[in-house]
Coordinates of N, CA and C in Angstrom, one line a residue:
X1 N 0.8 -1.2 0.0 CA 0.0 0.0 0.0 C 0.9 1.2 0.0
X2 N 1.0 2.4 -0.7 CA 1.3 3.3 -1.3 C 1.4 4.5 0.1
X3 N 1.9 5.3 0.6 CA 1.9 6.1 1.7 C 0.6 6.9 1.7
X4 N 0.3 7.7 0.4 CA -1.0 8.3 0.5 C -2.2 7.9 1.1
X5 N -2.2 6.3 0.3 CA -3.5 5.3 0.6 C -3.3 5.1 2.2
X6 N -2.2 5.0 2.9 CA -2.2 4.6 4.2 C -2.7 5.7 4.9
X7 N -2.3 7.1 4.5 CA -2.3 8.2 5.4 C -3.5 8.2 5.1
X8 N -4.9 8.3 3.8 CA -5.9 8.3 4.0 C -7.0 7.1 4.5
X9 N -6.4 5.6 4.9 CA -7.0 4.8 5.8 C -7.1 5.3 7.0
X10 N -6.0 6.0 7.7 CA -5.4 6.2 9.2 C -6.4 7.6 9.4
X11 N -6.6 8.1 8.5 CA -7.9 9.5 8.6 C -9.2 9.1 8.6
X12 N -9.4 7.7 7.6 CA -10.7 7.4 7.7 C -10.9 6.7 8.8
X13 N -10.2 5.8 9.3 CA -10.1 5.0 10.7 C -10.3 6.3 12.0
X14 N -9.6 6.8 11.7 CA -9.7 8.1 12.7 C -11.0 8.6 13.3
X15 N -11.2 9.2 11.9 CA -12.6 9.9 12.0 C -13.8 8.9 12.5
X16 N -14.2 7.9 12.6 CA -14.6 6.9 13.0 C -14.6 6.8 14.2
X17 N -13.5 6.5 15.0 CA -12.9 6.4 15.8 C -13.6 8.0 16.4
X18 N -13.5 8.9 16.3 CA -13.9 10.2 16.5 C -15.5 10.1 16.9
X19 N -16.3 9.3 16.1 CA -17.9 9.2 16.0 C -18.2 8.0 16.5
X20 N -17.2 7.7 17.0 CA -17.4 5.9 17.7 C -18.8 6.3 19.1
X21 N -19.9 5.5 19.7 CA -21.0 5.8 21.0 C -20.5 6.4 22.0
X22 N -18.7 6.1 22.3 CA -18.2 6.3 23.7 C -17.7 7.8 23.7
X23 N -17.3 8.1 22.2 CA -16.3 9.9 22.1 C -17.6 10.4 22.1
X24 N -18.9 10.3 21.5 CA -20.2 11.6 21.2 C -20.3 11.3 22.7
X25 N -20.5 10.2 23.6 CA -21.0 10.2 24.9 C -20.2 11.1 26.1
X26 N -18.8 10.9 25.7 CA -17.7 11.8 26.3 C -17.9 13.0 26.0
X27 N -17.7 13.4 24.9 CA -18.2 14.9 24.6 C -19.0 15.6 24.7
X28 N -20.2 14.8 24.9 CA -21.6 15.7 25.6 C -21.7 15.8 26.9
X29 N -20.6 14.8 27.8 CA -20.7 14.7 29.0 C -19.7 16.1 29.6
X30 N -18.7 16.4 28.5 CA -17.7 17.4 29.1 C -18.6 18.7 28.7
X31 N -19.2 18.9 27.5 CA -20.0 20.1 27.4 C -20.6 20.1 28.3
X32 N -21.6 19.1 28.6 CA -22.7 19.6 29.6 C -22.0 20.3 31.0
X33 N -20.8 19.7 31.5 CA -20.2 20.0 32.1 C -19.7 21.8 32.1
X34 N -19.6 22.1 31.2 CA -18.8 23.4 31.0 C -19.7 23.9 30.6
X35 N -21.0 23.7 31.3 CA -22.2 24.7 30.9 C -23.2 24.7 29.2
X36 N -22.6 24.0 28.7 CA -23.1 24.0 27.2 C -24.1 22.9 26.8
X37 N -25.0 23.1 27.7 CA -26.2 22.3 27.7 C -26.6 22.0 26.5
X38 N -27.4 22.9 25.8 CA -27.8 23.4 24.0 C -26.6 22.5 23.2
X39 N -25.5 22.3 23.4 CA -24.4 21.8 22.1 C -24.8 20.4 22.9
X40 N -24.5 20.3 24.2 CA -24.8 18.6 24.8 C -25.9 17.9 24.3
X41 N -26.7 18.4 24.4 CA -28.2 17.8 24.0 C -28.0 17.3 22.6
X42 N -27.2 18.1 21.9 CA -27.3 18.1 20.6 C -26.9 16.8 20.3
X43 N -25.6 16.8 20.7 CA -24.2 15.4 20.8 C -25.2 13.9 20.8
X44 N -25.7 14.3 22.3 CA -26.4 13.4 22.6 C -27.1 12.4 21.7
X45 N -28.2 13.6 20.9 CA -29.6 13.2 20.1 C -28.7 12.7 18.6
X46 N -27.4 13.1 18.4 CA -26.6 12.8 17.3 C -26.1 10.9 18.0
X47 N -25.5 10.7 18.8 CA -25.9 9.7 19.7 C -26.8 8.5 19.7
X48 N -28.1 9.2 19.8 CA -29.0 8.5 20.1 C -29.3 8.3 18.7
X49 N -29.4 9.0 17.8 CA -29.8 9.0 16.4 C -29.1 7.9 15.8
X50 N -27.6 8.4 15.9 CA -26.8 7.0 15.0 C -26.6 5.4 15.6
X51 N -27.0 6.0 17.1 CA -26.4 4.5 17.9 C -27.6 3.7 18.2
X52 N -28.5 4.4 18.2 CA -30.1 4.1 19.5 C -29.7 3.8 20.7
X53 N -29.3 4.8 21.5 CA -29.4 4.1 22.5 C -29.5 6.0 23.5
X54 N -29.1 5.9 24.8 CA -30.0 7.1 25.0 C -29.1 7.0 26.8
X55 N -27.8 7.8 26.5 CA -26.7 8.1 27.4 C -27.0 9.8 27.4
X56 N -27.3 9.9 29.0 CA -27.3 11.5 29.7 C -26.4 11.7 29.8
X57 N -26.0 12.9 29.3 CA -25.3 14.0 29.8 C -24.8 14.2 30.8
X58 N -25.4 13.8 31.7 CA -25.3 14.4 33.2 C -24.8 12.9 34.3
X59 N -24.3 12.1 33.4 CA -24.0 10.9 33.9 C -22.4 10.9 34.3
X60 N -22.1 10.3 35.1 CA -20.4 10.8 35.4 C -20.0 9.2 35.3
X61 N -18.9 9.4 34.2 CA -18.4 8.5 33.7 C -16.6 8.3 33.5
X62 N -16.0 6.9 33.6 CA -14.5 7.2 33.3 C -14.7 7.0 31.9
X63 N -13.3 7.8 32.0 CA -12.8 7.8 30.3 C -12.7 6.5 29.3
X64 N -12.4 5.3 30.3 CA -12.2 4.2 29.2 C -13.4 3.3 29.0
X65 N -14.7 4.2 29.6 CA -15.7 3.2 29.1 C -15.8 2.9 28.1
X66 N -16.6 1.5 28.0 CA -16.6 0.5 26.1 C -17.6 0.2 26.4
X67 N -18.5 0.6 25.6 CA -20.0 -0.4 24.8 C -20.0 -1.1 23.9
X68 N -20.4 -2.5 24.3 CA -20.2 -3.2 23.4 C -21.7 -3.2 22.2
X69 N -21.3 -3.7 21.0 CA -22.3 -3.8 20.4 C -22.6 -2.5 19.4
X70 N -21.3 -2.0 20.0 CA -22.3 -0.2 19.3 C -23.5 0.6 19.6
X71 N -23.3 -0.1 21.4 CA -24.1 0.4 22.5 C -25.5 0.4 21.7
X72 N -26.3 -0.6 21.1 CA -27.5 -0.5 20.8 C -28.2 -0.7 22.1
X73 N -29.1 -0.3 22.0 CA -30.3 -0.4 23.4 C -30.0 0.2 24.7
X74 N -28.4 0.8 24.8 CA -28.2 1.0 26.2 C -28.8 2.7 26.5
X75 N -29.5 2.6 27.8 CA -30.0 3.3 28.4 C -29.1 3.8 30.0
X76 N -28.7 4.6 30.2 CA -28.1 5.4 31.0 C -28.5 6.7 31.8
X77 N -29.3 7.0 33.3 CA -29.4 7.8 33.8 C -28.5 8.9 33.9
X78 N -29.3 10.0 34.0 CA -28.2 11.0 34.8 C -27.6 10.7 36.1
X79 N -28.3 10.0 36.7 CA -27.9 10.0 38.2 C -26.8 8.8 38.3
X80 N -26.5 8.1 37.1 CA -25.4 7.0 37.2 C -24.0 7.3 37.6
X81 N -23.7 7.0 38.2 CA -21.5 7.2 38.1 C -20.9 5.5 38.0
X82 N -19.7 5.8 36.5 CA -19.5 4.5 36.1 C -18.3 4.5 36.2
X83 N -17.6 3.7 36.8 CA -16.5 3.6 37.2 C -15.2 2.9 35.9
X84 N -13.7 3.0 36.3 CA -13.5 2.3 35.3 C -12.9 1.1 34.7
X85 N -12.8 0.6 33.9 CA -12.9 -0.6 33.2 C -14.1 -1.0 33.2
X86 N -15.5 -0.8 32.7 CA -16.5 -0.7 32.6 C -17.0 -1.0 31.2
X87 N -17.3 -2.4 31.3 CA -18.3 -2.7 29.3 C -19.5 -2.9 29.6
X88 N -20.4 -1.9 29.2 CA -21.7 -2.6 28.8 C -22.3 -2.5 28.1
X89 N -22.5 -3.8 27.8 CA -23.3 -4.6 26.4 C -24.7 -3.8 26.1
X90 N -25.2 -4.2 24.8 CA -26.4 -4.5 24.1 C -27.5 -4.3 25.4
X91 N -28.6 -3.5 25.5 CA -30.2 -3.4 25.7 C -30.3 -3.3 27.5
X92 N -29.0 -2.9 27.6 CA -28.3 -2.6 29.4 C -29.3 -1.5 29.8
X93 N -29.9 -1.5 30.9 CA -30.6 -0.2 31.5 C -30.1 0.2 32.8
X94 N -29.5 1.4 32.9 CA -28.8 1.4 34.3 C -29.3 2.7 35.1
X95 N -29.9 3.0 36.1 CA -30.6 4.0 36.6 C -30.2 3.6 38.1
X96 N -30.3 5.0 38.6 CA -30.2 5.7 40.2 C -30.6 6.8 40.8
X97 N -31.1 6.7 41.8 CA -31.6 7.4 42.2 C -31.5 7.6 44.0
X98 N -32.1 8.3 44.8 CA -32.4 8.6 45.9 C -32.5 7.1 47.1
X99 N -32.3 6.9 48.0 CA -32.8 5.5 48.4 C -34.1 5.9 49.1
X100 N -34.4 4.9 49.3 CA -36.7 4.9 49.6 C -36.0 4.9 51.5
X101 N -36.9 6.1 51.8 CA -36.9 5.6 53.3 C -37.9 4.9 54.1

């Protein structure tokens, strides 16, 4: 393979890699963070749109989380914190909240 052809695999892999469930999920989660609700939402619904699946914003998460599957079906509260080394698969629902007294 030819250097050009390489350097334009390594950009298309990239860019990919860029739009992969876990980078749109990270970057809506740092926007929402820095106040930029309006662009988070956006990320998000771009997210939910290519991936189906429907990861908050407002979820506190490590950096090396992996969805498996291309996180189809996973559902994610705001109120979650996900620690790391963290995979979750296909049609996962994870929610938290307050405890019942």
């Amino acid at each position: 393979m030819s250097s050009p052809k390489l350097q334009l695999l390594k950009l298309w892999v990239g860019r990919l890699w860029l739009f992969s469930p876990e980078r749109l999920w990270l970057a809506s989660i740092a926007l929402h963070r820095r106040g930029h609700w309006v662009l988070a939402f956006w990320v998000k619904q771009l997210n939910s749109l290519v991936y189906h699946n429907s990861l908050a914003a407002g979820a506190s998460v490590s950096p090396d989380i992996r969805l498996g599957h291309n996180s189809i079906g996973i559902v994610v509260n705001s109120e979650v914190e996900i620690g790391r080394r963290v995979k979750i698969w296909q049609n996962v629902t994870l929610s938290a909240g307050r405890p019942l007294h």
